[in-house]
Coordinates of C-alpha atoms and ligand atoms in Angstrom, one line a residue:
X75 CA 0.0 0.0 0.0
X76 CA 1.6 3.2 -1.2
X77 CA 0.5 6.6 -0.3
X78 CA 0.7 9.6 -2.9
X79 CA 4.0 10.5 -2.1
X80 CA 3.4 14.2 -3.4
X81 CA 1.6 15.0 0.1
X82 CA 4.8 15.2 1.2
X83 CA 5.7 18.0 -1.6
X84 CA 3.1 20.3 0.1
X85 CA 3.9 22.9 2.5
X86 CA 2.6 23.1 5.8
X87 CA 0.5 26.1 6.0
X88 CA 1.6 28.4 8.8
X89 CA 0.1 31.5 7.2
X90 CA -3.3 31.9 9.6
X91 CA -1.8 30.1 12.5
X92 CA 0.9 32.1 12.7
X93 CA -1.3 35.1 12.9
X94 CA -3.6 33.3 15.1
X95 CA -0.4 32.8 17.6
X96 CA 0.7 36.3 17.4
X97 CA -2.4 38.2 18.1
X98 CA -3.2 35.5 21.0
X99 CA 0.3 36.4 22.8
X100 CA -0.1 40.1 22.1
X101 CA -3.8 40.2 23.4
X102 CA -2.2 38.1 26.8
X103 CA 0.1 40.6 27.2
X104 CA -1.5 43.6 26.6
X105 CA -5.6 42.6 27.6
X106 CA -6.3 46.7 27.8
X107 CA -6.0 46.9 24.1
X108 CA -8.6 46.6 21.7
X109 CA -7.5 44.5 18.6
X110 CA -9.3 45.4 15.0
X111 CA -8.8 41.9 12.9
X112 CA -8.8 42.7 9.3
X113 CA -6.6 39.9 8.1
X114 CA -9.3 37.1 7.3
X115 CA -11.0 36.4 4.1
X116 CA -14.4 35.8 5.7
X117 CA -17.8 38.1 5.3
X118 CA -19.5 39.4 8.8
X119 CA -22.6 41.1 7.1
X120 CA -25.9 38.2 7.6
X121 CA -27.3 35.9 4.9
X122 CA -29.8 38.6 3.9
X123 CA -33.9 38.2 4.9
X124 CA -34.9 37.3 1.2
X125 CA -32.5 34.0 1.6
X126 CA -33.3 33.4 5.1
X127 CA -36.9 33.5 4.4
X128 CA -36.2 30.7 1.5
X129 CA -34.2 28.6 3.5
X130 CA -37.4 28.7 6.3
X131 CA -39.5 27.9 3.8
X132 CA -37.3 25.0 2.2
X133 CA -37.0 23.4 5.8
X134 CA -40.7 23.5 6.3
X135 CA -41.0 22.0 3.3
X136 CA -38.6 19.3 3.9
X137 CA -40.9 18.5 7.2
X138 CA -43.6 17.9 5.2
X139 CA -44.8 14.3 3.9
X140 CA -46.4 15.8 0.7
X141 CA -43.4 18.2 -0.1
X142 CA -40.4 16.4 1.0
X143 CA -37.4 15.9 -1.3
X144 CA -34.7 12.9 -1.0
X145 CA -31.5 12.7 -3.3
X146 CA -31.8 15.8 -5.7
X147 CA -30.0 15.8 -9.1
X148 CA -26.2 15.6 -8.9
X149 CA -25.6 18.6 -10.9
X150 CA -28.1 21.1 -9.0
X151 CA -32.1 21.7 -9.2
X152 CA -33.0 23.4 -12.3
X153 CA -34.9 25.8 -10.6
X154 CA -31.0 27.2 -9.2
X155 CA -29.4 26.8 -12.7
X156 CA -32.2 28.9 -14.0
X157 CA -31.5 31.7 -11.9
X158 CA -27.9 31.5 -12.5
X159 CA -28.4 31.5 -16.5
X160 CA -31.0 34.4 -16.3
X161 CA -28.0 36.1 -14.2
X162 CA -25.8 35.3 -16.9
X163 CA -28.0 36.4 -19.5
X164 CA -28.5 40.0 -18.0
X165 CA -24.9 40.3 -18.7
X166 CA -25.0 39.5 -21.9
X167 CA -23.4 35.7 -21.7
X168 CA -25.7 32.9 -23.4
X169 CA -25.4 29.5 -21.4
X170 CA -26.9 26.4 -21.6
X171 CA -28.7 24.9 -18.3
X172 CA -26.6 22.2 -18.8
X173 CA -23.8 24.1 -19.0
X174 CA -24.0 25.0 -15.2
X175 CA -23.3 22.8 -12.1
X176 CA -24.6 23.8 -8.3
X177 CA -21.5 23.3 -6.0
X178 CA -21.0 23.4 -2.5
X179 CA -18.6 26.3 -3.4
X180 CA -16.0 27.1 -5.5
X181 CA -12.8 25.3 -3.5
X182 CA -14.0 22.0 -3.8
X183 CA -14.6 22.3 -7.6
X184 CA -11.8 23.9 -8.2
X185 CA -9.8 21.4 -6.8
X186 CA -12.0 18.6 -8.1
X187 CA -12.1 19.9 -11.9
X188 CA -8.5 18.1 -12.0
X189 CA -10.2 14.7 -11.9
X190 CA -10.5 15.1 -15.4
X191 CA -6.9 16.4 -16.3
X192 CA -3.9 14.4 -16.7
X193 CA -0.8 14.3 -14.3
X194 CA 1.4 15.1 -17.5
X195 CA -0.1 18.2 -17.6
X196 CA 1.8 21.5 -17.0
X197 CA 0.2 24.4 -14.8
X198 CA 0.7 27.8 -14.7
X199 CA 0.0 30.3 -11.6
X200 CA 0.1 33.9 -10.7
X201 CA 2.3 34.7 -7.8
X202 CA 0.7 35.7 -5.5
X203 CA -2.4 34.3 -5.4
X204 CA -5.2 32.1 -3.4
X205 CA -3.0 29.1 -2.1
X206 CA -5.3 26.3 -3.5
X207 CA -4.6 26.0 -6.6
X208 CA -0.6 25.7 -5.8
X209 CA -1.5 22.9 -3.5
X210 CA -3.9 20.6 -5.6
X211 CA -1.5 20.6 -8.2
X212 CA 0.9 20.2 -5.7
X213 CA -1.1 16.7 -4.2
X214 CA -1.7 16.4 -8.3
X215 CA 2.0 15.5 -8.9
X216 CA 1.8 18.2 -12.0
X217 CA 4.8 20.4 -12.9
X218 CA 4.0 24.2 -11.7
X219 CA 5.3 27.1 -13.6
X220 CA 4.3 30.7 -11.8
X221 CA 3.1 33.8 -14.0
X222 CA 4.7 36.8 -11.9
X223 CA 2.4 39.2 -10.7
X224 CA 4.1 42.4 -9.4
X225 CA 4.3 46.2 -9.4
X226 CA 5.6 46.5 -13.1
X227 CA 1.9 44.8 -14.5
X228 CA 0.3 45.9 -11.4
X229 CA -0.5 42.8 -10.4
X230 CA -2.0 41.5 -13.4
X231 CA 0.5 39.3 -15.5
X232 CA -0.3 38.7 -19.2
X233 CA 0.3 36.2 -21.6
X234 CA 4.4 35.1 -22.2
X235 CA 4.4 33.5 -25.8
X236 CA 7.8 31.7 -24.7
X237 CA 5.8 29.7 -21.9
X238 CA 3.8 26.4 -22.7
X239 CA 1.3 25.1 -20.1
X240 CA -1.5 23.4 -20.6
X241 CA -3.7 24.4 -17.3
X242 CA -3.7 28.2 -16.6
X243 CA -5.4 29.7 -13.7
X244 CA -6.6 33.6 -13.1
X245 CA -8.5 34.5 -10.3
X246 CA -10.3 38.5 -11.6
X247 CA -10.5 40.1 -9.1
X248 CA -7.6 38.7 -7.5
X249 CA -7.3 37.5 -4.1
X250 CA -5.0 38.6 -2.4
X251 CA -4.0 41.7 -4.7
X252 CA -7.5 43.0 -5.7
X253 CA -6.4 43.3 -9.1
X254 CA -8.8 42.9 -11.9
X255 CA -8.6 42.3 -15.6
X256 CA -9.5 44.6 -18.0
X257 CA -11.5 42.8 -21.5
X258 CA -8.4 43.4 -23.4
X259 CA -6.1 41.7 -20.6
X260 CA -8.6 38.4 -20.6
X261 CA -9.0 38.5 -24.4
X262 CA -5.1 37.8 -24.4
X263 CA -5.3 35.6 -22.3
X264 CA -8.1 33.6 -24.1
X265 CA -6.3 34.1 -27.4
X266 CA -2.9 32.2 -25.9
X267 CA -5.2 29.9 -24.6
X268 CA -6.7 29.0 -27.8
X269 CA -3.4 29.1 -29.7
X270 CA -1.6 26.8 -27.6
X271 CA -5.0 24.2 -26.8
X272 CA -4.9 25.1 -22.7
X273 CA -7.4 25.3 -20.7
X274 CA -8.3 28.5 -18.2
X275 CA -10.2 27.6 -14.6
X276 CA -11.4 31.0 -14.3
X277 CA -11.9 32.1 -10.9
X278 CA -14.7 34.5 -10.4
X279 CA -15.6 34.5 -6.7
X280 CA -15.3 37.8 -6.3
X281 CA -17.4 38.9 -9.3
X282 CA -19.8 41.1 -7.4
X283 CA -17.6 43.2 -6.2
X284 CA -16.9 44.6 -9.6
X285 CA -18.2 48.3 -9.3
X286 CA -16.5 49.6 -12.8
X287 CA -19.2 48.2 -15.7
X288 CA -16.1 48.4 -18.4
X289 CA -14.9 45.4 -16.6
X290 CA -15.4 42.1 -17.2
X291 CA -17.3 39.6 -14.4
X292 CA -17.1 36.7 -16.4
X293 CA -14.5 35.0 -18.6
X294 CA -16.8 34.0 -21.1
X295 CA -18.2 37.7 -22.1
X296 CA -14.7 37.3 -24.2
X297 CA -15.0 36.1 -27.6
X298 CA -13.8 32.3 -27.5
X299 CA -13.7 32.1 -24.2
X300 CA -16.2 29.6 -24.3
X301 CA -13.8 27.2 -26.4
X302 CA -11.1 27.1 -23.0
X303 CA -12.0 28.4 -20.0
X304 CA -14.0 26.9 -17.0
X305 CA -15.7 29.8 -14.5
X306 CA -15.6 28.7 -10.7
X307 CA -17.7 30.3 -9.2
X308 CA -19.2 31.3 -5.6
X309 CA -22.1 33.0 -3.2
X310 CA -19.4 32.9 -0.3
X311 CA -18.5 36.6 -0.5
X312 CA -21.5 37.5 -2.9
X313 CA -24.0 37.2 -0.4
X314 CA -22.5 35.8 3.1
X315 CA -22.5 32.0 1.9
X316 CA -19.6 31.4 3.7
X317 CA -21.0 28.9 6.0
X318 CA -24.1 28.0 4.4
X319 CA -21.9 26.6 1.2
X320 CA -22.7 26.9 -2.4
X321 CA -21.4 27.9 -6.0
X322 CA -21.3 26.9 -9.5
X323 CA -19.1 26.0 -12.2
X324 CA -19.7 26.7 -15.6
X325 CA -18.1 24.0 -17.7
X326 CA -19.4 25.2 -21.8
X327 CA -19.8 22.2 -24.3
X328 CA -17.9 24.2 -26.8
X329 CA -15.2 22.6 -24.3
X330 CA -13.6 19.6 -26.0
X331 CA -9.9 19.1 -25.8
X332 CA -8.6 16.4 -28.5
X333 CA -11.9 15.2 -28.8
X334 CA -12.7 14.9 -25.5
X335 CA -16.2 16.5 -23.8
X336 CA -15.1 18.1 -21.1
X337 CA -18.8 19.1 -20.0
X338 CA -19.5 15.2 -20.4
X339 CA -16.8 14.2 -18.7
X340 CA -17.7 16.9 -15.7
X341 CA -20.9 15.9 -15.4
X342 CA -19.9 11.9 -15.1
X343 CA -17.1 12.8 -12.3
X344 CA -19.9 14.8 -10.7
X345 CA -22.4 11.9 -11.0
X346 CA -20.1 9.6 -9.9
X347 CA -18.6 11.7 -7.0
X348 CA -21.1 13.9 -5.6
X349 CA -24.5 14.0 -4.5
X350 CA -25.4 17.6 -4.8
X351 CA -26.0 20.7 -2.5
X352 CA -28.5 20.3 0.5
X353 CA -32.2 21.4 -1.1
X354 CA -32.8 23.9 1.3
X355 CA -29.7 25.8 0.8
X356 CA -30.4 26.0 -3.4
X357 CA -33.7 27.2 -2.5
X358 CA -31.6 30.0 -0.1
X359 CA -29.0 30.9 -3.4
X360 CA -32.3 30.8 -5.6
X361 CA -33.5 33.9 -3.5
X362 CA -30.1 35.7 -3.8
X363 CA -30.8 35.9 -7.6
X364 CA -34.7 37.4 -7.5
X365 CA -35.0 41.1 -7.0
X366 CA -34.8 41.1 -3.3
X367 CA -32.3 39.0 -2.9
X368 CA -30.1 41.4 -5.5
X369 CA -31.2 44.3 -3.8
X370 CA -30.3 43.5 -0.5
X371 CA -26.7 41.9 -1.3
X372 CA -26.2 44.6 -3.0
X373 CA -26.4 46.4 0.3
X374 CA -23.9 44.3 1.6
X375 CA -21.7 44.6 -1.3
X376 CA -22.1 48.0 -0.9
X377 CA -20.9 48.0 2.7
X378 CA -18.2 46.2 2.1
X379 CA -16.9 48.8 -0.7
X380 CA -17.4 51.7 1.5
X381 CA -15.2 50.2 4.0
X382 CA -12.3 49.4 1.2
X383 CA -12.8 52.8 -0.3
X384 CA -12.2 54.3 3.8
X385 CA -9.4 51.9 3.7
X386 CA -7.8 53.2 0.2
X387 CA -8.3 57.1 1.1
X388 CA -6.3 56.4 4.6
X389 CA -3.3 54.4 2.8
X390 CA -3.6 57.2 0.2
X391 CA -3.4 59.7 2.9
X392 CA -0.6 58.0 4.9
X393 CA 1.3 57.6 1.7
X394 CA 1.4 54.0 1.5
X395 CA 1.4 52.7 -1.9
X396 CA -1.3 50.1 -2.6
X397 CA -4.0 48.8 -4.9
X398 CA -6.8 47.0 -5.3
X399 CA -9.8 47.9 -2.6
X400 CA -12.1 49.6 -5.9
X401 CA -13.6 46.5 -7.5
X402 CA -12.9 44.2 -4.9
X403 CA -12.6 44.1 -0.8
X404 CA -9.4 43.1 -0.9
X405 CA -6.3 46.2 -0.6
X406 CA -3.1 45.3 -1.3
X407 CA -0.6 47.7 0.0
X408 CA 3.3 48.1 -0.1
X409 CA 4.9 47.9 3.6
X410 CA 6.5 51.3 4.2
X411 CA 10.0 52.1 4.4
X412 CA 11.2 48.2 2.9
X413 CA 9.8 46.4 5.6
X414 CA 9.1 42.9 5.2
X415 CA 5.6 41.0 5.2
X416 CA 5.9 39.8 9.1
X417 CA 7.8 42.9 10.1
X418 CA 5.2 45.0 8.8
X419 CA 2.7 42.7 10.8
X420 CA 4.4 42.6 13.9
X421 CA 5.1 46.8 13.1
X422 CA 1.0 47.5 13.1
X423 CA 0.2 44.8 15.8
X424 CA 2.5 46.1 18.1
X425 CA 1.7 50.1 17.2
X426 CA -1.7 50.5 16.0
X427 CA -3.4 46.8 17.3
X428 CA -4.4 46.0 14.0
X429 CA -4.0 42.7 12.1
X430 CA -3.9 42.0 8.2
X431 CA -2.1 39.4 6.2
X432 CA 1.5 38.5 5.4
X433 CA 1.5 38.8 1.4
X434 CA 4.4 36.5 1.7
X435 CA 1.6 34.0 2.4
X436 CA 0.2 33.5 -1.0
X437 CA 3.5 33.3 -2.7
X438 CA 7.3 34.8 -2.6
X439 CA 6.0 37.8 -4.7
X440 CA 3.8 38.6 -1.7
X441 CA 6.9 39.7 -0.1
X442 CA 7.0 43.0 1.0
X443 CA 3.3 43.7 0.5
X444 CA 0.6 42.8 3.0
X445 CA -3.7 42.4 2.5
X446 CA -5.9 44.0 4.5
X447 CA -10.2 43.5 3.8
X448 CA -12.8 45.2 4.1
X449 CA -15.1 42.8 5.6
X450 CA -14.8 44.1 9.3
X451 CA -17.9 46.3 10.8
X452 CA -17.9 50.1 9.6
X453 CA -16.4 51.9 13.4
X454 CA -13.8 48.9 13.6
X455 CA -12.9 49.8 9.9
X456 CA -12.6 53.8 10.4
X457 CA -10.7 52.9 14.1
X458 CA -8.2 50.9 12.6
X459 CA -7.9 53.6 9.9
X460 CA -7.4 56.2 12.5
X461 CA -5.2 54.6 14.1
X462 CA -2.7 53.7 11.1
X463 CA -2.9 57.1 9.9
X464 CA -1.2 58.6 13.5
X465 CA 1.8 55.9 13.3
X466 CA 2.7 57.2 9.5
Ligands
PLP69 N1 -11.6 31.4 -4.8 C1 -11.0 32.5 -4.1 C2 -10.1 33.4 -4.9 C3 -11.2 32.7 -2.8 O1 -10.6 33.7 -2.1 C4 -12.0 31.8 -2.1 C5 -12.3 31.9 -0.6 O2 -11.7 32.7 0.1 C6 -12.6 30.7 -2.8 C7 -12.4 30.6 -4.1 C8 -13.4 29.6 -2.1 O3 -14.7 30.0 -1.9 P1 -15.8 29.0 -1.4 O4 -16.2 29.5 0.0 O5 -16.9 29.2 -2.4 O6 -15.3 27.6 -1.4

């Protein structure tokens, strides 16, 4: 009995308990002080009352003899995927129902779409980025080539002609940089996709932050796009699913690499693999796409981005050099004066009793930057603000 030896290959990740460590000895040793955590990628805001009032509904129904539902279909109810393509549609993007797959968010299908890609594959991923998809190519045993994402392209690499992989992620709006690709930067990406018969997993969960209507919120309003790319996608940070669990992945059937279906092939690992998304909670991410449910994410949303756009005009104030924090709640700021990540971290714990996020823990060109997001309350937000603005 052999074990996949490439478990081994994968770093431990120290990133959150690190932090967790350091803030839990500073709060011991200093207990007057009042610690503002802005370092964690996870929403505070409540599911909103159109979803809760589905869910209520769902579980009633679900006690009920005459409405009770068992094992629903793999690949989501249609009454979700309907939502979802109507969604599409109002941005301009023609799907298929078949075409979209209820998930119980976007990690677990992101990681899972490489069932159906071969070991020999090569990968290629921006530095820095979201750690998964380094470590499930990692487990994967597939050789990893890193697109550099820095100050020069402002975080958002484009296409080297000189480099051949086969797998290519981008996550637009970027966690942890904020970044976000224009139509012309994804076209050239799509195009080098096409030309070299590679496949983009397209990561969109941050999609609804995208204030700026020039920019694209999904890969496949780009000509072609629907010929390589796969669209992971998430109500996590769209509207507080965090906890309650559930995405979708768009897999096109224009989608065939050397004659294979890969929409076919997605929904037989699926079938196989999975047994679908709870009923109750589809019938809560059906709300978040009627009128209510838009409205009030969009509150939310919209809470979210006034805290980023506080946190922006402060750095901006303070002179610290940073990006991101317009179409997305993630800010991604330089650390003053040279400092390192986990200097910088230990600098603001220990003077203003704020925490953020190494950048050095989503890839070595994280180094020297640092995230901060904009999902704390609205006084913790302009506190911590306050705060960094008297130690610069
Ligand atoms: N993709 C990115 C870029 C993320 O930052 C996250 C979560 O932080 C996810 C995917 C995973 O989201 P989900 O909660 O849908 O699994």
């Amino acid at each position: 009995m052999l074990v996949n030896k490439n478990f081994f290959n994968v770093s431990e990740s120290y990133l959150f308990s690190t932090i967790a460590k350091k803030v839990n000895e500073f709060a011991a040793k200093h207990p007057d002080k009042k610690i503002i955590r802005m370092g964690i990628g996870d929403v505070t805001r409540p599911l909103c009352p159109a979803v809760v009032g589905a869910l209520k509904r769902a579980a009633l129904e679900m006690g009920d003899a005459a409405t009770f539902r068992g094992y629903g279909p793999e690949q989501g109810y249609d009454f979700l995927r309907t939502a979802i393509k109507d969604y599409y549609l109002r941005r301009g993007v023609e799907l298929e129902l078949e075409e979209i797959f209820i998930s119980d968010g976007a990690k677990s299908d992101i990681a899972n779409i490489l069932d159906l890609f071969a070991a020999e594959n090569t990968v290629l991923i921006p530095n820095p980025v979201y750690p998964v998809y380094l470590d499930t190519n990692i487990m994967g045993g597939r050789k990893i080539l890193f697109m550099d994402a820095n100050e020069q392209n402002l975080f958002l690499p484009l296409p080297d002609r000189s480099v051949k992989a086969d797998i290519i992620y981008i996550c637009s709006p970027n966690n942890p940089t904020g970044a976000v690709y224009d139509t012309e930067g994804l076209k050239k990406w799509v195009d080098y996709a096409r030309g070299n018969g590679a496949i983009i997993l397209f990561d969109a969960a941050y999609e609804a932050y995208i204030k700026d209507d020039g920019l694209p919120r999904s890969i496949f309003e780009i000509e072609g796009a629907e010929e390589c790319a796969i669209e992971f996608c998430s109500l996590s940070k769209t509207a507080g699913f965090t906890g309650t669990r559930c995405g979708y992945t768009v897999v096109p059937k224009a989608l065939s690499k050397l004659g294979a279906d890969i929409n076919k092939m997605w929904l037989r690992r699926q079938t196989t693999k999975f047994n679908g998304v709870a009923y109750i909670v589809q019938r809560g991410a059906e709300a978040v796409f009627t009128p209510d449910g838009q409205r009030q994410i969009r509150e939310s949303i919209g809470y979210y981005m006034e805290n980023a756009g506080i946190i922006s005009s402060a750095l901006s104030e303070a002179g610290v050099w940073h990006v991101g924090g317009k179409n997305s709640p993630y800010i991604w700021l330089k650390c003053p004066d040279g400092m390192s990540s986990w200097n910088f971290f230990d600098y603001l714990l220990e003077k203003a009793n704020v925490v953020g996020t190494p950048g050095s823990g989503f890839g070595k060109n994280g180094e020297g930057y640092f995230r901060m997001t904009a999902f704390a309350s609205r006084e913790n937000t302009i506190e911590a603000m306050e705060r960094i603005k008297k130690i610069f």
